[in-house]
Coordinates of C-alpha atoms and ligand atoms in Angstrom, one line a residue:
M52 CA 9.6 -11.4 45.4
T53 CA 9.9 -13.9 42.1
S54 CA 6.9 -15.0 42.9
D55 CA 5.1 -11.8 43.5
R56 CA 6.1 -10.5 40.2
N57 CA 4.9 -13.6 38.7
E58 CA 1.6 -14.2 39.7
R59 CA 1.3 -10.0 39.0
H60 CA 2.0 -10.1 35.7
K61 CA -0.5 -13.0 35.2
Q62 CA -2.9 -11.1 36.6
A63 CA -2.5 -8.1 34.5
M64 CA -2.3 -10.9 31.4
Q65 CA -5.4 -12.4 32.9
R66 CA -7.2 -8.5 32.5
R67 CA -5.3 -7.9 28.7
K68 CA -6.5 -11.1 27.3
A69 CA -9.8 -10.6 29.4
L70 CA -10.2 -7.1 26.9
V71 CA -8.6 -8.3 23.8
D72 CA -11.1 -11.7 23.6
E73 CA -13.7 -8.9 24.4
K74 CA -12.6 -6.8 20.8
V75 CA -11.7 -9.7 18.9
S76 CA -15.9 -10.7 19.4
Q77 CA -17.2 -7.2 18.7
A78 CA -15.2 -7.2 14.7
N79 CA -17.5 -9.6 13.4
D80 CA -17.5 -7.4 9.7
E81 CA -16.8 -9.8 7.2
R82 CA -15.6 -7.9 3.8
G83 CA -12.4 -6.1 1.9
I84 CA -11.0 -3.0 3.4
L85 CA -9.6 0.0 1.6
I86 CA -5.9 0.8 3.4
V87 CA -4.0 3.9 2.6
L88 CA -0.2 4.3 3.7
T89 CA 0.7 7.8 3.3
G90 CA 3.0 10.4 5.1
N91 CA 6.7 10.7 4.4
G92 CA 8.9 8.1 6.2
K93 CA 10.0 5.4 4.9
G94 CA 7.7 1.8 5.0
K95 CA 4.9 2.2 2.7
S96 CA 5.3 0.4 -0.5
S97 CA 7.1 -2.4 1.5
S98 CA 4.6 -2.6 3.6
G99 CA 2.1 -2.6 0.6
F100 CA 4.4 -5.8 -0.6
G101 CA 4.5 -7.4 2.1
S102 CA 1.0 -7.7 2.1
I103 CA 0.8 -9.0 -0.9
V104 CA 3.5 -12.3 -0.1
R105 CA 0.9 -12.5 2.8
C106 CA -1.5 -13.0 0.6
L107 CA -0.5 -15.0 -2.3
G108 CA 0.9 -17.0 0.4
H109 CA -2.2 -18.6 1.6
G110 CA -3.3 -19.3 -1.8
Y111 CA -5.1 -16.4 -2.8
K112 CA -4.6 -14.1 -5.9
A113 CA -3.0 -10.2 -6.0
G114 CA -2.8 -7.1 -8.5
I115 CA -0.4 -4.9 -8.0
V116 CA -0.4 -1.9 -10.6
Q117 CA 2.9 0.2 -9.6
F118 CA 2.6 4.3 -10.6
I119 CA 5.3 6.8 -11.4
K120 CA 8.1 3.9 -10.9
G121 CA 8.0 3.6 -14.9
T122 CA 11.2 1.5 -15.6
W123 CA 13.3 1.8 -12.6
D124 CA 14.5 -1.8 -11.9
C125 CA 13.2 -2.6 -8.3
G126 CA 13.2 -6.0 -6.6
E127 CA 9.5 -6.9 -5.7
R128 CA 9.4 -6.3 -9.0
N129 CA 11.6 -8.5 -10.1
F130 CA 10.2 -11.1 -7.5
I131 CA 7.0 -11.5 -8.8
E132 CA 7.3 -11.5 -12.3
Q133 CA 9.4 -14.0 -12.1
R134 CA 7.8 -16.2 -9.1
C135 CA 4.1 -14.9 -9.2
P136 CA 3.8 -15.1 -13.0
E137 CA 0.1 -15.5 -12.0
A138 CA 0.1 -12.4 -9.9
P139 CA -1.3 -9.3 -12.6
Y140 CA 1.5 -6.7 -12.2
H141 CA 1.5 -3.4 -14.2
V142 CA 4.1 -0.8 -14.1
M143 CA 2.8 3.0 -15.6
G144 CA 4.8 3.8 -18.8
S145 CA 6.9 6.1 -17.3
G146 CA 8.8 7.2 -14.5
F147 CA 8.6 10.1 -11.4
T148 CA 7.4 13.4 -12.6
W149 CA 10.1 15.7 -12.2
E150 CA 12.0 13.6 -14.6
T151 CA 9.9 13.4 -17.3
Q152 CA 9.0 16.8 -16.9
D153 CA 6.2 16.3 -19.9
R154 CA 2.6 16.7 -18.1
E155 CA 1.0 15.6 -21.7
R156 CA 2.9 12.5 -21.5
D157 CA 2.6 12.0 -17.6
I158 CA -1.1 12.0 -18.1
A159 CA -1.4 9.7 -21.0
A160 CA 1.1 7.1 -19.0
A161 CA -0.9 7.3 -15.8
E162 CA -4.3 6.9 -18.2
Q163 CA -3.1 3.4 -19.5
A164 CA -2.1 2.5 -15.8
W165 CA -5.7 3.4 -14.4
Q166 CA -7.3 1.4 -17.2
Q167 CA -4.6 -1.4 -16.2
A168 CA -6.3 -0.5 -12.5
E169 CA -9.8 -0.8 -13.2
I170 CA -9.6 -4.1 -14.7
L171 CA -8.3 -5.3 -11.5
L172 CA -10.7 -3.6 -9.4
K173 CA -13.6 -6.0 -11.2
D174 CA -11.7 -8.7 -11.3
K175 CA -13.3 -11.1 -8.4
S176 CA -10.8 -13.5 -8.4
L177 CA -8.3 -11.2 -6.5
H178 CA -8.3 -10.9 -2.9
L179 CA -5.5 -7.9 -2.9
V180 CA -5.2 -5.0 -4.9
L181 CA -2.0 -2.7 -5.0
L182 CA -2.2 0.6 -6.2
D183 CA 1.3 1.9 -5.3
E184 CA 1.9 5.4 -5.6
L185 CA -1.6 6.4 -6.5
T186 CA -1.6 9.1 -4.2
Y187 CA 0.6 10.9 -7.2
V188 CA -2.1 10.3 -9.2
L189 CA -4.7 12.1 -7.2
K190 CA -2.4 15.4 -6.2
Y191 CA -1.3 15.8 -9.6
G192 CA -5.0 15.4 -11.3
W193 CA -3.7 13.7 -13.8
I194 CA -7.2 11.4 -13.5
D195 CA -10.4 12.7 -12.0
Q196 CA -11.0 11.5 -8.2
Q197 CA -14.4 10.6 -9.2
R198 CA -13.1 8.3 -11.5
I199 CA -11.0 6.4 -9.5
F200 CA -13.0 6.7 -6.2
D201 CA -16.4 5.0 -8.2
A202 CA -13.9 1.8 -9.2
I203 CA -12.2 1.9 -5.5
Q204 CA -16.0 1.8 -4.4
N205 CA -17.2 -0.2 -6.1
R206 CA -14.7 -3.3 -6.2
P207 CA -16.5 -6.6 -5.3
S208 CA -17.0 -6.8 -1.6
E209 CA -14.2 -9.7 -0.5
M210 CA -11.3 -7.7 -2.5
S211 CA -8.8 -5.6 -0.2
V212 CA -7.1 -2.3 -2.2
I213 CA -4.1 -1.3 -0.6
V214 CA -3.2 2.4 -1.7
T215 CA 0.7 3.6 -1.1
G216 CA 2.1 7.1 -1.6
R217 CA 3.2 10.7 0.7
A218 CA 0.3 13.4 0.6
A219 CA -2.9 11.3 0.4
S220 CA -5.9 13.9 0.6
K221 CA -8.6 14.1 3.1
A222 CA -11.2 13.0 1.1
L223 CA -8.9 9.8 0.3
R224 CA -8.1 9.3 3.4
E225 CA -12.3 9.8 4.4
I226 CA -13.2 6.7 2.3
A227 CA -10.3 4.1 3.7
D228 CA -11.2 2.3 6.6
T229 CA -7.3 1.7 7.5
V230 CA -5.1 4.8 7.3
T231 CA -1.2 4.6 8.6
E232 CA 1.2 8.1 9.0
M233 CA 4.6 7.3 8.2
T234 CA 6.7 9.6 10.3
D235 CA 9.5 10.7 9.1
E236 CA 11.9 10.3 12.1
K237 CA 14.9 9.8 10.7
H238 CA 16.2 8.9 6.9
A239 CA 19.5 7.2 6.3
F240 CA 19.7 9.2 3.2
R241 CA 20.0 12.7 5.3
A242 CA 22.8 11.4 6.7
G243 CA 24.3 10.3 3.0
V244 CA 23.8 6.6 2.8
K245 CA 23.3 6.0 -0.6
A246 CA 19.8 4.3 -1.7
R247 CA 20.3 0.3 -0.3
K248 CA 19.5 -2.3 -3.3
G249 CA 17.3 -4.6 -1.7
V250 CA 16.7 -2.6 1.3
D251 CA 15.1 0.7 -0.6
W252 CA 14.5 -0.3 -4.5
Ligands
ATP459 P1 9.7 1.9 0.9 O1 9.8 2.0 -0.8 O2 11.6 2.0 1.1 O3 8.4 1.1 1.4 P2 7.9 4.3 0.6 O4 7.1 3.3 -0.1 O5 7.7 4.6 2.1 O6 9.3 3.3 0.9 P3 8.5 6.8 -1.0 O7 7.9 8.1 -0.8 O8 7.6 5.5 -2.4 O9 8.4 5.9 0.1 O10 10.3 6.5 -1.6 C1 10.7 6.1 -2.7 C2 12.3 5.6 -2.5 O11 12.7 6.6 -1.3 C3 12.3 4.5 -1.9 O12 13.8 3.7 -2.3 C4 12.4 4.9 0.1 O13 13.3 3.7 0.4 C5 13.1 5.9 -0.3 N1 12.5 7.2 0.6 C6 11.2 6.9 1.7 N2 11.5 7.3 2.6 C7 12.2 8.5 2.6 C8 12.4 9.6 3.3 N3 11.9 10.3 3.9 N4 13.9 10.4 2.8 C9 14.7 9.7 1.5 N5 14.6 8.6 1.3 C10 13.2 8.0 1.4
MG460 MG1 6.6 4.0 -1.9

């Protein structure tokens, strides 16, 4: 019986391999892509930073602009600034909009951060650029959408870009190559667990 089962498994895996090989052979385009990580579930920024580590691990250069987070302490920034000083890392100068409660200040801070992003998006030496929490800049209309889309779409062809943040617009999803919607099925915070240092930030 075990040998029957093993034989069926082998045949199923051979069929699977043929399908996978066929799909792999059809994916021949070599170009950078735009990835949008959105939705209410946890994992958007951590996935973005995971890709940054992946990129740096291959010896490529990567750049990061963190919108919204302000001076918030966060492990990923500490690590990259200390251990990967060659990776350009910019942080928007003001924090969460519900904390600043000052639209003019938010717009000025977003403008400064976006100018840094525009510089990174022209830099041919970068393999990957992470625009963490950029969706809020679009949602609040702090920077003109067309200006943002132009910079992203006119980037060097080998560069990939990751945009994270909740509530990505339909327009942003349309210009993306890969869109992942993180679903909030369950979150420890709602059961009263405080955000964990080294896990949530
Ligand atoms: P992470 O940075 O953990 O990958 P995220 O980028 O998907 O989270 P954000 O919307 O940027 O999520 O949330 C910022 C902070 O809120 C992070 O500390 C994150 O762990 C936490 N968080 C994310 N999703 C939820 C949720 N559904 N409920 C409560 N807290 C959340
Ligand atoms: Mg995030």
